[in-house]
Short mmCIF file of C-alpha atoms in Angstrom, two decimals:
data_model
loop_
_atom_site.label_atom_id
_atom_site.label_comp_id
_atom_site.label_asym_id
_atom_site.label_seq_id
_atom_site.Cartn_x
_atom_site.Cartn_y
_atom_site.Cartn_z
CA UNK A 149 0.00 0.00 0.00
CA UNK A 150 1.71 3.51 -0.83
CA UNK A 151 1.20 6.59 1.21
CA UNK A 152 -1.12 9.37 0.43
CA UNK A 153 0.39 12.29 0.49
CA UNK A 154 -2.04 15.95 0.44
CA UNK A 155 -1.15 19.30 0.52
CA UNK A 156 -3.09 21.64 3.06
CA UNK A 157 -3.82 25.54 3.03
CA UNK A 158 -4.14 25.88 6.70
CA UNK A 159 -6.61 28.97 6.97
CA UNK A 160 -6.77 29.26 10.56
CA UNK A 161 -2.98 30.33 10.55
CA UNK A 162 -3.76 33.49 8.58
CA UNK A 163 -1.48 36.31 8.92
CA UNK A 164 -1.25 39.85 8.97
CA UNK A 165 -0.44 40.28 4.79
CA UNK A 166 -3.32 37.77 4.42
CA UNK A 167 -1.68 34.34 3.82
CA UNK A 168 -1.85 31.45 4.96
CA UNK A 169 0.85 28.40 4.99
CA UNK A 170 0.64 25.09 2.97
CA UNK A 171 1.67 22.14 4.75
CA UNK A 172 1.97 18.44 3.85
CA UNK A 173 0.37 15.30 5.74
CA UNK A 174 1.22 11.88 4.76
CA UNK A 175 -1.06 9.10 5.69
CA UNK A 176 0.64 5.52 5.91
CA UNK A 177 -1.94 2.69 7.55
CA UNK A 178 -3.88 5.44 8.91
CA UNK A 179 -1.04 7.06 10.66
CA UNK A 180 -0.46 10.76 9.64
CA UNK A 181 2.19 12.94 9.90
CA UNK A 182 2.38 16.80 8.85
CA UNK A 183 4.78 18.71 8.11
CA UNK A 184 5.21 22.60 6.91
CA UNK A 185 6.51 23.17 3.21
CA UNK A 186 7.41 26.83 3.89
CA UNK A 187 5.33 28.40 1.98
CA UNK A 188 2.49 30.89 1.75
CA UNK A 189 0.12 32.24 0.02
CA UNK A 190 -3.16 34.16 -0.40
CA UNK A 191 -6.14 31.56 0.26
CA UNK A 192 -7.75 32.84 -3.67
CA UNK A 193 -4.92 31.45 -4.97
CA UNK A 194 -4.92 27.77 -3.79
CA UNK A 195 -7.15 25.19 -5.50
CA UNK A 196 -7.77 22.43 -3.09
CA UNK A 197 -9.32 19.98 -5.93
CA UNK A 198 -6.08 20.25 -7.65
CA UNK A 199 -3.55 20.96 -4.70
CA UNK A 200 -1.88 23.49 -6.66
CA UNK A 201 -1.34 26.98 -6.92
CA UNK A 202 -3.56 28.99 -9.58
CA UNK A 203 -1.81 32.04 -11.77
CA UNK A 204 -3.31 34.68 -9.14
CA UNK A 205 -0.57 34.38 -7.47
CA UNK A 206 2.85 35.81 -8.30
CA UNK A 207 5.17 32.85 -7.89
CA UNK A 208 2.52 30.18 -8.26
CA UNK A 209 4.56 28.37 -11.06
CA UNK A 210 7.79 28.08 -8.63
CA UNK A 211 5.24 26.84 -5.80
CA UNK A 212 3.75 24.12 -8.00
CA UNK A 213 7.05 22.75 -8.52
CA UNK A 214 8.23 23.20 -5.25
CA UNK A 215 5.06 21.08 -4.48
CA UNK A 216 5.45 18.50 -6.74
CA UNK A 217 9.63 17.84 -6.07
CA UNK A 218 8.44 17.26 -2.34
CA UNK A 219 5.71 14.49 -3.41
CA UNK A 220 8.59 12.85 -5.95
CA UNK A 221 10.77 12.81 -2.79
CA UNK A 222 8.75 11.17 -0.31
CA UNK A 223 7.87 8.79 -3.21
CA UNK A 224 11.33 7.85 -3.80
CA UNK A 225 11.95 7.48 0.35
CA UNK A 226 8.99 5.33 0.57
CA UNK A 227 10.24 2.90 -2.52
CA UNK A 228 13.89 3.30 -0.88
CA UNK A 229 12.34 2.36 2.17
CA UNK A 230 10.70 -0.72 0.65
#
């Protein structure tokens, strides 16, 4: 069985320049474990369907990658790992 991994736009933590951080939980036989990606943005800008970044926001392309190197990574632990 291979982890789910989901990416988060964690609302409650808004700040003063109105945004909010993404952060990463990884489910493994229904233990999770979060951690914070270090980024954030406005909450118009995040499309939760997708779990990416739309154009609204300036570096939304850099974020999406950012995003998607961190899911390759824990992909490649978790087949290390195997």
């Amino acid at each position: 069985m291979k982890p789910n991994t989901l990416f988060l736009l964690y609302k409650s933590k808004l700040n003063s320049k109105g945004t909010c951080p993404i952060k990463c939980r990884v489910t493994y036989l229904k233990q999770r474990k979060e951690f914070s990606t270090g980024f954030l943005i406005s909450p118009e800008s995040w499309k939760s369907n997708k779990q990416e970044v739309t154009d609204n926001d300036n570096n939304w392309g850099f974020i999406n990658t950012q995003l998607d190197i961190i899911k390759h990574e824990l992909n490649q632990a978790y087949l290390f790992l195997q």
